[in-house]
Amino acid sequence: MKTLMAKKIDSRTADYKIGDKEYKRKWYVVDAAGVPLGRLASQVAMVLKGKRKPEYTANADVGDYVIVINSDKVILTGNKAEKKLRTYHTGYMGGLKQQTYRHFLEENSDKAVMKAVKGMLPKNPLGRQMAKKLKIFKGAEHNHEAQQPQPLEIEKR
């Protein structure tokens, strides 16, 4: 006589994926005044990816929204402000341009922070979706008070 046995599920290999509508996204605000650009970018990228959450999955966007204020007061350590170059092309023949990061931060500090954070996100459609959750403001004011953002402290080392 045969008996029916339930299929044994190994808990070490069983995965549970949360649906897109079940993610609870929080809003965080980061003050970038006096914070090194690389340290700010790496920690903001981790929050955008959702790596600090227990339900983190590499192939899903589970991250939170991040608001960066005072991007014009971000700093570069060492001689990077003078020696690091931003290279870009205008689109015309012979249009290769270079600019020191000191000038880039003075003119477009919000673009410098966005470029640094995007460089630490995945280079695929998922990374572009994560980058849309980053809001950057040059001054101390932002227009997302309705979302009640919580302050996010940048770890100092």
CSV table of N, CA and C in Angstrom, one decimal:
chain,number,residue,atom,x,y,z
A,1,MET,N,0.8,-1.2,0.0
A,1,MET,CA,0.0,0.0,0.0
A,1,MET,C,0.9,1.2,0.0
A,2,LYS,N,0.6,2.2,-0.9
A,2,LYS,CA,1.4,3.4,-1.1
A,2,LYS,C,0.8,4.5,-0.2
A,3,THR,N,1.7,5.2,0.4
A,3,THR,CA,1.2,6.4,1.2
A,3,THR,C,1.7,7.7,0.5
A,4,LEU,N,0.9,8.6,0.6
A,4,LEU,CA,1.2,9.9,-0.1
A,4,LEU,C,2.0,10.7,0.9
A,5,MET,N,3.1,11.2,0.5
A,5,MET,CA,4.0,12.1,1.4
A,5,MET,C,4.0,13.5,0.8
A,6,ALA,N,4.0,14.4,1.7
A,6,ALA,CA,4.1,15.8,1.3
A,6,ALA,C,5.5,16.1,0.9
A,7,LYS,N,5.7,17.0,-0.1
A,7,LYS,CA,7.0,17.3,-0.6
A,7,LYS,C,7.7,18.2,0.4
A,8,LYS,N,8.9,17.8,0.8
A,8,LYS,CA,9.7,18.5,1.8
A,8,LYS,C,10.3,19.7,1.1
A,9,ILE,N,10.1,20.9,1.8
A,9,ILE,CA,10.7,22.1,1.3
A,9,ILE,C,11.8,22.5,2.2
A,10,ASP,N,13.0,22.7,1.5
A,10,ASP,CA,14.2,23.1,2.3
A,10,ASP,C,14.1,24.6,2.5
A,11,SER,N,14.1,25.0,3.8
A,11,SER,CA,14.0,26.4,4.1
A,11,SER,C,15.2,27.2,3.6
A,12,ARG,N,16.3,26.6,3.4
A,12,ARG,CA,17.5,27.3,3.0
A,12,ARG,C,17.4,27.7,1.6
A,13,THR,N,16.7,27.0,0.8
A,13,THR,CA,16.6,27.4,-0.7
A,13,THR,C,15.3,28.0,-1.1
A,14,ALA,N,14.3,28.0,-0.2
A,14,ALA,CA,13.0,28.5,-0.5
A,14,ALA,C,13.1,30.1,-0.5
A,15,ASP,N,12.6,30.7,-1.6
A,15,ASP,CA,12.6,32.1,-1.7
A,15,ASP,C,11.1,32.6,-1.6
A,16,TYR,N,11.0,33.8,-1.1
A,16,TYR,CA,9.8,34.5,-1.0
A,16,TYR,C,10.0,35.9,-1.6
A,17,LYS,N,9.3,36.2,-2.7
A,17,LYS,CA,9.4,37.5,-3.3
A,17,LYS,C,8.1,38.3,-3.0
A,18,ILE,N,8.3,39.5,-2.5
A,18,ILE,CA,7.2,40.4,-2.2
A,18,ILE,C,6.8,41.0,-3.5
A,19,GLY,N,5.5,41.2,-3.7
A,19,GLY,CA,5.0,41.9,-4.9
A,19,GLY,C,5.3,43.4,-4.9
A,20,ASP,N,5.3,44.0,-6.1
A,20,ASP,CA,5.7,45.4,-6.2
A,20,ASP,C,4.8,46.3,-5.3
A,21,LYS,N,3.6,46.0,-5.1
A,21,LYS,CA,2.7,46.8,-4.4
A,21,LYS,C,2.8,46.7,-2.9
A,22,GLU,N,3.5,45.7,-2.4
A,22,GLU,CA,3.7,45.4,-1.0
A,22,GLU,C,4.9,46.1,-0.4
A,23,TYR,N,5.7,46.8,-1.2
A,23,TYR,CA,6.9,47.4,-0.7
A,23,TYR,C,6.5,48.7,0.1
A,24,LYS,N,7.0,48.9,1.2
A,24,LYS,CA,6.8,50.1,2.0
A,24,LYS,C,8.0,51.0,1.8
A,25,ARG,N,7.8,52.0,1.0
A,25,ARG,CA,8.9,52.9,0.7
A,25,ARG,C,8.9,54.1,1.7
A,26,LYS,N,10.0,54.4,2.2
A,26,LYS,CA,10.2,55.5,3.1
A,26,LYS,C,10.9,56.6,2.4
A,27,TRP,N,10.8,57.8,3.0
A,27,TRP,CA,11.5,59.0,2.4
A,27,TRP,C,12.6,59.4,3.5
A,28,TYR,N,13.8,59.7,3.0
A,28,TYR,CA,14.9,60.1,3.8
A,28,TYR,C,15.4,61.4,3.3
A,29,VAL,N,15.9,62.3,4.2
A,29,VAL,CA,16.5,63.5,3.8
A,29,VAL,C,17.9,63.5,4.4
A,30,VAL,N,18.9,63.9,3.5
A,30,VAL,CA,20.3,63.9,3.8
A,30,VAL,C,20.8,65.3,3.7
A,31,ASP,N,21.5,65.8,4.7
A,31,ASP,CA,22.2,67.1,4.6
A,31,ASP,C,23.6,66.9,4.1
A,32,ALA,N,24.0,67.4,3.0
A,32,ALA,CA,25.3,67.1,2.4
A,32,ALA,C,26.3,68.2,2.7
A,33,ALA,N,26.0,69.1,3.6
A,33,ALA,CA,27.0,70.1,4.0
A,33,ALA,C,28.2,69.5,4.7
A,34,GLY,N,29.3,69.7,4.1
A,34,GLY,CA,30.6,69.3,4.7
A,34,GLY,C,30.8,67.8,4.6
A,35,VAL,N,30.1,67.1,3.8
A,35,VAL,CA,30.3,65.6,3.6
A,35,VAL,C,31.0,65.4,2.4
A,36,PRO,N,32.0,64.5,2.4
A,36,PRO,CA,32.8,64.1,1.1
A,36,PRO,C,31.8,63.5,0.1
A,37,LEU,N,32.0,63.8,-1.1
A,37,LEU,CA,31.1,63.4,-2.2
A,37,LEU,C,31.0,61.9,-2.4
A,38,GLY,N,32.1,61.2,-2.3
A,38,GLY,CA,32.1,59.8,-2.5
A,38,GLY,C,31.4,59.0,-1.3
A,39,ARG,N,31.6,59.5,-0.1
A,39,ARG,CA,31.0,58.9,1.0
A,39,ARG,C,29.5,59.1,1.0
A,40,LEU,N,29.1,60.3,0.6
A,40,LEU,CA,27.6,60.6,0.4
A,40,LEU,C,27.0,59.7,-0.6
A,41,ALA,N,27.7,59.6,-1.8
A,41,ALA,CA,27.2,58.8,-2.9
A,41,ALA,C,27.0,57.4,-2.6
A,42,SER,N,28.0,56.8,-1.9
A,42,SER,CA,27.9,55.4,-1.6
A,42,SER,C,26.8,55.0,-0.7
A,43,GLN,N,26.6,55.8,0.3
A,43,GLN,CA,25.6,55.5,1.3
A,43,GLN,C,24.2,55.8,0.8
A,44,VAL,N,24.1,56.9,-0.1
A,44,VAL,CA,22.8,57.2,-0.7
A,44,VAL,C,22.4,56.0,-1.7
A,45,ALA,N,23.4,55.5,-2.4
A,45,ALA,CA,23.1,54.5,-3.4
A,45,ALA,C,22.7,53.2,-2.6
A,46,MET,N,23.2,52.9,-1.5
A,46,MET,CA,22.8,51.7,-0.7
A,46,MET,C,21.3,51.9,-0.3
A,47,VAL,N,20.9,53.1,0.1
A,47,VAL,CA,19.5,53.3,0.5
A,47,VAL,C,18.6,53.2,-0.8
A,48,LEU,N,19.0,53.7,-1.9
A,48,LEU,CA,18.2,53.6,-3.1
A,48,LEU,C,18.1,52.2,-3.6
A,49,LYS,N,19.1,51.4,-3.4
A,49,LYS,CA,19.0,50.0,-3.8
A,49,LYS,C,18.1,49.2,-2.9
A,50,GLY,N,18.1,49.6,-1.6
A,50,GLY,CA,17.4,48.8,-0.6
A,50,GLY,C,18.2,47.8,0.1
A,51,LYS,N,19.5,48.0,0.1
A,51,LYS,CA,20.4,47.0,0.7
A,51,LYS,C,20.3,46.9,2.2
A,52,ARG,N,19.8,47.9,2.8
A,52,ARG,CA,19.6,48.0,4.3
A,52,ARG,C,18.3,47.3,4.7
A,53,LYS,N,17.5,46.8,3.8
A,53,LYS,CA,16.3,46.2,4.2
A,53,LYS,C,16.4,44.7,4.2
A,54,PRO,N,15.7,44.0,5.0
A,54,PRO,CA,15.7,42.5,5.0
A,54,PRO,C,15.1,41.9,3.8
A,55,GLU,N,14.2,42.6,3.1
A,55,GLU,CA,13.6,42.0,1.9
A,55,GLU,C,14.3,42.4,0.6
A,56,TYR,N,15.6,42.7,0.7
A,56,TYR,CA,16.4,43.1,-0.4
A,56,TYR,C,16.5,41.9,-1.4
A,57,THR,N,16.3,42.2,-2.7
A,57,THR,CA,16.5,41.3,-3.7
A,57,THR,C,17.2,42.0,-4.9
A,58,ALA,N,18.2,41.4,-5.4
A,58,ALA,CA,19.1,42.0,-6.4
A,58,ALA,C,18.3,42.4,-7.7
A,59,ASN,N,17.3,41.6,-8.0
A,59,ASN,CA,16.6,41.9,-9.3
A,59,ASN,C,15.3,42.6,-9.1
A,60,ALA,N,15.1,43.3,-8.0
A,60,ALA,CA,13.9,44.1,-7.7
A,60,ALA,C,14.3,45.4,-7.1
A,61,ASP,N,13.5,46.4,-7.4
A,61,ASP,CA,13.7,47.7,-6.8
A,61,ASP,C,12.9,47.8,-5.5
A,62,VAL,N,13.6,47.6,-4.4
A,62,VAL,CA,13.0,47.7,-3.1
A,62,VAL,C,13.5,48.9,-2.3
A,63,GLY,N,14.2,49.8,-2.9
A,63,GLY,CA,14.8,50.9,-2.2
A,63,GLY,C,13.8,52.0,-1.8
A,64,ASP,N,14.4,53.0,-1.1
A,64,ASP,CA,13.6,54.1,-0.6
A,64,ASP,C,13.9,55.4,-1.3
A,65,TYR,N,13.1,56.4,-1.1
A,65,TYR,CA,13.4,57.7,-1.7
A,65,TYR,C,14.4,58.5,-0.9
A,66,VAL,N,15.3,59.2,-1.5
A,66,VAL,CA,16.3,60.0,-0.8
A,66,VAL,C,16.2,61.5,-1.3
A,67,ILE,N,16.2,62.4,-0.4
A,67,ILE,CA,16.3,63.8,-0.7
A,67,ILE,C,17.6,64.3,-0.2
A,68,VAL,N,18.4,64.9,-1.1
A,68,VAL,CA,19.7,65.5,-0.7
A,68,VAL,C,19.6,67.0,-0.7
A,69,ILE,N,19.8,67.6,0.4
A,69,ILE,CA,19.8,69.1,0.5
A,69,ILE,C,21.2,69.6,0.7
A,70,ASN,N,21.4,70.9,0.4
A,70,ASN,CA,22.7,71.5,0.5
A,70,ASN,C,23.8,70.9,-0.4
A,71,SER,N,23.4,70.5,-1.6
A,71,SER,CA,24.4,69.8,-2.5
A,71,SER,C,25.5,70.8,-2.9
A,72,ASP,N,25.3,72.1,-2.8
A,72,ASP,CA,26.3,73.1,-3.1
A,72,ASP,C,27.4,73.1,-2.0
A,73,LYS,N,27.2,72.5,-0.9
A,73,LYS,CA,28.2,72.5,0.2
A,73,LYS,C,29.0,71.2,0.3
A,74,VAL,N,28.8,70.3,-0.6
A,74,VAL,CA,29.5,69.0,-0.6
A,74,VAL,C,31.0,69.3,-0.9
A,75,ILE,N,31.9,68.5,-0.3
A,75,ILE,CA,33.3,68.7,-0.4
A,75,ILE,C,34.0,67.5,-1.1
A,76,LEU,N,35.2,67.8,-1.6
A,76,LEU,CA,36.1,66.8,-2.1
A,76,LEU,C,37.4,66.8,-1.2
A,77,THR,N,37.9,65.6,-0.8
A,77,THR,CA,39.0,65.6,0.0
A,77,THR,C,40.3,65.6,-0.8
A,78,GLY,N,41.4,66.0,-0.2
A,78,GLY,CA,42.7,66.0,-0.9
A,78,GLY,C,42.8,67.0,-2.0
A,79,ASN,N,43.5,66.7,-3.1
A,79,ASN,CA,43.6,67.6,-4.2
A,79,ASN,C,42.6,67.3,-5.3
A,80,LYS,N,41.6,66.5,-5.0
A,80,LYS,CA,40.7,66.1,-6.1
A,80,LYS,C,40.0,67.3,-6.7
A,81,ALA,N,39.7,68.3,-6.0
A,81,ALA,CA,39.0,69.5,-6.5
A,81,ALA,C,39.8,70.1,-7.7
A,82,GLU,N,41.1,70.0,-7.7
A,82,GLU,CA,41.9,70.6,-8.7
A,82,GLU,C,42.4,69.5,-9.8
A,83,LYS,N,42.6,68.3,-9.3
A,83,LYS,CA,43.2,67.3,-10.2
A,83,LYS,C,42.2,66.4,-10.9
A,84,LYS,N,41.1,66.2,-10.3
A,84,LYS,CA,40.1,65.3,-11.0
A,84,LYS,C,39.4,66.1,-12.1
A,85,LEU,N,39.2,65.5,-13.2
A,85,LEU,CA,38.6,66.2,-14.4
A,85,LEU,C,37.3,65.5,-14.7
A,86,ARG,N,36.3,66.4,-15.1
A,86,ARG,CA,35.1,65.9,-15.7
A,86,ARG,C,35.2,66.0,-17.2
A,87,THR,N,35.2,64.9,-17.9
A,87,THR,CA,35.3,65.0,-19.4
A,87,THR,C,33.9,64.7,-20.0
A,88,TYR,N,33.6,65.5,-21.0
A,88,TYR,CA,32.3,65.4,-21.7
A,88,TYR,C,32.4,65.8,-23.1
A,89,HIS,N,31.5,65.5,-23.9
A,89,HIS,CA,31.5,65.8,-25.3
A,89,HIS,C,30.2,66.6,-25.7
A,90,THR,N,30.4,67.7,-26.4
A,90,THR,CA,29.3,68.6,-26.8
A,90,THR,C,28.4,68.0,-27.8
A,91,GLY,N,28.9,67.1,-28.7
A,91,GLY,CA,28.2,66.5,-29.7
A,91,GLY,C,28.6,67.1,-31.1
A,92,TYR,N,29.5,68.1,-31.1
A,92,TYR,CA,30.0,68.6,-32.3
A,92,TYR,C,31.4,68.1,-32.6
A,93,MET,N,31.9,68.1,-33.8
A,93,MET,CA,33.2,67.7,-34.1
A,93,MET,C,34.3,68.5,-33.3
A,94,GLY,N,35.2,67.8,-32.7
A,94,GLY,CA,36.2,68.4,-31.9
A,94,GLY,C,35.6,69.0,-30.6
A,95,GLY,N,34.5,68.5,-30.1
A,95,GLY,CA,33.8,69.1,-29.0
A,95,GLY,C,34.1,68.4,-27.7
A,96,LEU,N,35.3,67.7,-27.5
A,96,LEU,CA,35.7,67.1,-26.3
A,96,LEU,C,36.1,68.2,-25.3
A,97,LYS,N,35.5,68.2,-24.2
A,97,LYS,CA,35.7,69.3,-23.2
A,97,LYS,C,36.2,68.6,-21.9
A,98,GLN,N,37.0,69.4,-21.1
A,98,GLN,CA,37.4,68.9,-19.8
A,98,GLN,C,37.2,70.1,-18.8
A,99,GLN,N,36.9,69.7,-17.6
A,99,GLN,CA,36.6,70.7,-16.6
A,99,GLN,C,37.0,70.2,-15.2
A,100,THR,N,37.7,71.0,-14.4
A,100,THR,CA,38.0,70.5,-13.1
A,100,THR,C,36.8,70.4,-12.2
A,101,TYR,N,36.9,69.5,-11.2
A,101,TYR,CA,35.7,69.3,-10.4
A,101,TYR,C,35.4,70.5,-9.5
A,102,ARG,N,36.4,71.3,-9.3
A,102,ARG,CA,36.1,72.6,-8.5
A,102,ARG,C,35.1,73.4,-9.3
A,103,HIS,N,35.3,73.6,-10.6
A,103,HIS,CA,34.4,74.4,-11.4
A,103,HIS,C,33.0,73.7,-11.6
A,104,PHE,N,33.1,72.3,-11.7
A,104,PHE,CA,31.9,71.5,-11.9
A,104,PHE,C,31.0,71.6,-10.6
A,105,LEU,N,31.6,71.6,-9.4
A,105,LEU,CA,30.8,71.7,-8.2
A,105,LEU,C,30.3,73.1,-8.0
A,106,GLU,N,31.0,74.1,-8.4
A,106,GLU,CA,30.5,75.5,-8.3
A,106,GLU,C,29.3,75.7,-9.2
A,107,GLU,N,29.4,75.2,-10.4
A,107,GLU,CA,28.3,75.5,-11.4
A,107,GLU,C,27.1,74.5,-11.2
A,108,ASN,N,27.4,73.2,-11.1
A,108,ASN,CA,26.4,72.2,-11.1
A,108,ASN,C,26.6,71.2,-10.0
A,109,SER,N,26.4,71.6,-8.8
A,109,SER,CA,26.7,70.7,-7.7
A,109,SER,C,25.6,69.6,-7.7
A,110,ASP,N,24.4,69.9,-8.1
A,110,ASP,CA,23.4,68.9,-8.1
A,110,ASP,C,23.7,67.8,-9.1
A,111,LYS,N,24.2,68.2,-10.3
A,111,LYS,CA,24.6,67.2,-11.3
A,111,LYS,C,25.8,66.4,-10.9
A,112,ALA,N,26.7,67.0,-10.1
A,112,ALA,CA,27.9,66.2,-9.6
A,112,ALA,C,27.5,65.2,-8.6
A,113,VAL,N,26.5,65.5,-7.8
A,113,VAL,CA,26.0,64.5,-6.8
A,113,VAL,C,25.3,63.4,-7.6
A,114,MET,N,24.4,63.7,-8.5
A,114,MET,CA,23.7,62.8,-9.3
A,114,MET,C,24.6,61.8,-10.1
A,115,LYS,N,25.7,62.4,-10.7
A,115,LYS,CA,26.7,61.6,-11.4
A,115,LYS,C,27.4,60.6,-10.5
A,116,ALA,N,27.7,61.1,-9.3
A,116,ALA,CA,28.4,60.2,-8.4
A,116,ALA,C,27.5,59.0,-7.9
A,117,VAL,N,26.3,59.3,-7.6
A,117,VAL,CA,25.3,58.3,-7.1
A,117,VAL,C,25.0,57.3,-8.3
A,118,LYS,N,24.8,57.9,-9.5
A,118,LYS,CA,24.5,57.0,-10.6
A,118,LYS,C,25.6,56.0,-10.9
A,119,GLY,N,26.8,56.5,-10.7
A,119,GLY,CA,28.0,55.6,-10.9
A,119,GLY,C,28.0,54.4,-10.0
A,120,MET,N,27.3,54.5,-8.9
A,120,MET,CA,27.3,53.4,-7.9
A,120,MET,C,26.0,52.6,-8.0
A,121,LEU,N,25.2,52.8,-8.9
A,121,LEU,CA,24.0,52.0,-9.1
A,121,LEU,C,24.2,51.1,-10.3
A,122,PRO,N,23.4,50.0,-10.4
A,122,PRO,CA,23.5,49.1,-11.6
A,122,PRO,C,23.3,49.9,-12.9
A,123,LYS,N,24.1,49.4,-13.9
A,123,LYS,CA,24.0,50.0,-15.2
A,123,LYS,C,23.0,49.3,-16.1
A,124,ASN,N,21.8,49.3,-15.8
A,124,ASN,CA,20.7,48.7,-16.5
A,124,ASN,C,19.4,49.4,-16.2
A,125,PRO,N,18.3,49.0,-16.8
A,125,PRO,CA,17.0,49.7,-16.6
A,125,PRO,C,16.6,49.7,-15.1
A,126,LEU,N,17.0,48.7,-14.3
A,126,LEU,CA,16.7,48.8,-12.9
A,126,LEU,C,17.5,49.9,-12.2
A,127,GLY,N,18.7,50.1,-12.5
A,127,GLY,CA,19.5,51.2,-12.0
A,127,GLY,C,18.9,52.6,-12.3
A,128,ARG,N,18.4,52.7,-13.6
A,128,ARG,CA,17.8,54.0,-14.0
A,128,ARG,C,16.5,54.2,-13.2
A,129,GLN,N,15.8,53.2,-12.9
A,129,GLN,CA,14.6,53.3,-12.1
A,129,GLN,C,14.9,53.7,-10.7
A,130,MET,N,16.0,53.2,-10.1
A,130,MET,CA,16.4,53.5,-8.8
A,130,MET,C,16.8,55.0,-8.7
A,131,ALA,N,17.5,55.5,-9.8
A,131,ALA,CA,18.0,56.8,-9.8
A,131,ALA,C,16.9,57.9,-9.8
A,132,LYS,N,15.7,57.5,-10.3
A,132,LYS,CA,14.5,58.4,-10.3
A,132,LYS,C,14.0,58.7,-8.9
A,133,LYS,N,14.4,57.9,-7.9
A,133,LYS,CA,14.0,58.1,-6.5
A,133,LYS,C,14.9,59.1,-5.8
A,134,LEU,N,15.9,59.6,-6.5
A,134,LEU,CA,16.8,60.6,-5.8
A,134,LEU,C,16.4,62.0,-6.2
A,135,LYS,N,16.2,62.8,-5.2
A,135,LYS,CA,15.8,64.2,-5.4
A,135,LYS,C,16.9,65.1,-4.8
A,136,ILE,N,17.5,66.0,-5.6
A,136,ILE,CA,18.7,66.8,-5.1
A,136,ILE,C,18.3,68.3,-5.2
A,137,PHE,N,18.7,69.0,-4.1
A,137,PHE,CA,18.4,70.4,-4.0
A,137,PHE,C,19.7,71.1,-3.6
A,138,LYS,N,20.0,72.3,-4.2
A,138,LYS,CA,21.2,73.0,-3.9
A,138,LYS,C,21.1,73.7,-2.6
A,139,GLY,N,20.0,74.2,-2.2
A,139,GLY,CA,19.8,74.9,-0.9
A,139,GLY,C,19.3,74.0,0.2
A,140,ALA,N,18.9,74.6,1.3
A,140,ALA,CA,18.4,73.8,2.5
A,140,ALA,C,16.9,73.6,2.4
A,141,GLU,N,16.3,74.2,1.4
A,141,GLU,CA,14.8,74.0,1.3
A,141,GLU,C,14.5,72.9,0.2
A,142,HIS,N,13.4,72.1,0.5
A,142,HIS,CA,13.0,71.2,-0.5
A,142,HIS,C,11.4,71.2,-0.5
A,143,ASN,N,10.8,70.7,-1.5
A,143,ASN,CA,9.3,70.7,-1.6
A,143,ASN,C,8.7,69.4,-1.4
A,144,HIS,N,9.3,68.6,-0.5
A,144,HIS,CA,8.7,67.2,-0.2
A,144,HIS,C,8.3,67.1,1.3
A,145,GLU,N,7.9,68.1,1.9
A,145,GLU,CA,7.5,68.1,3.3
A,145,GLU,C,6.3,67.2,3.5
A,146,ALA,N,5.4,67.0,2.5
A,146,ALA,CA,4.2,66.2,2.6
A,146,ALA,C,4.5,64.8,2.8
A,147,GLN,N,5.7,64.3,2.3
A,147,GLN,CA,6.1,62.9,2.5
A,147,GLN,C,6.7,62.6,3.8
A,148,GLN,N,6.9,63.6,4.6
A,148,GLN,CA,7.4,63.5,6.0
A,148,GLN,C,8.8,62.7,6.0
A,149,PRO,N,9.8,63.2,5.4
A,149,PRO,CA,11.1,62.5,5.3
A,149,PRO,C,11.7,62.4,6.6
A,150,GLN,N,12.4,61.3,6.9
A,150,GLN,CA,13.2,61.1,8.1
A,150,GLN,C,14.6,61.5,7.9
A,151,PRO,N,15.3,62.0,8.8
A,151,PRO,CA,16.7,62.4,8.6
A,151,PRO,C,17.6,61.1,8.5
A,152,LEU,N,18.5,61.1,7.6
A,152,LEU,CA,19.4,60.0,7.4
A,152,LEU,C,20.8,60.5,7.7
A,153,GLU,N,21.5,59.9,8.6
A,153,GLU,CA,22.8,60.3,9.0
A,153,GLU,C,23.8,59.6,8.1
A,154,ILE,N,24.8,60.3,7.6
A,154,ILE,CA,25.9,59.8,6.9
A,154,ILE,C,27.0,59.4,7.8
A,155,GLU,N,27.4,58.1,7.8
A,155,GLU,CA,28.4,57.6,8.7
A,155,GLU,C,29.7,58.3,8.4
A,156,LYS,N,30.3,58.8,9.5
A,156,LYS,CA,31.6,59.5,9.4
A,156,LYS,C,32.7,58.5,9.8
A,157,ARG,N,33.8,58.4,9.1
A,157,ARG,CA,34.8,57.4,9.4
A,157,ARG,C,36.1,58.1,9.8
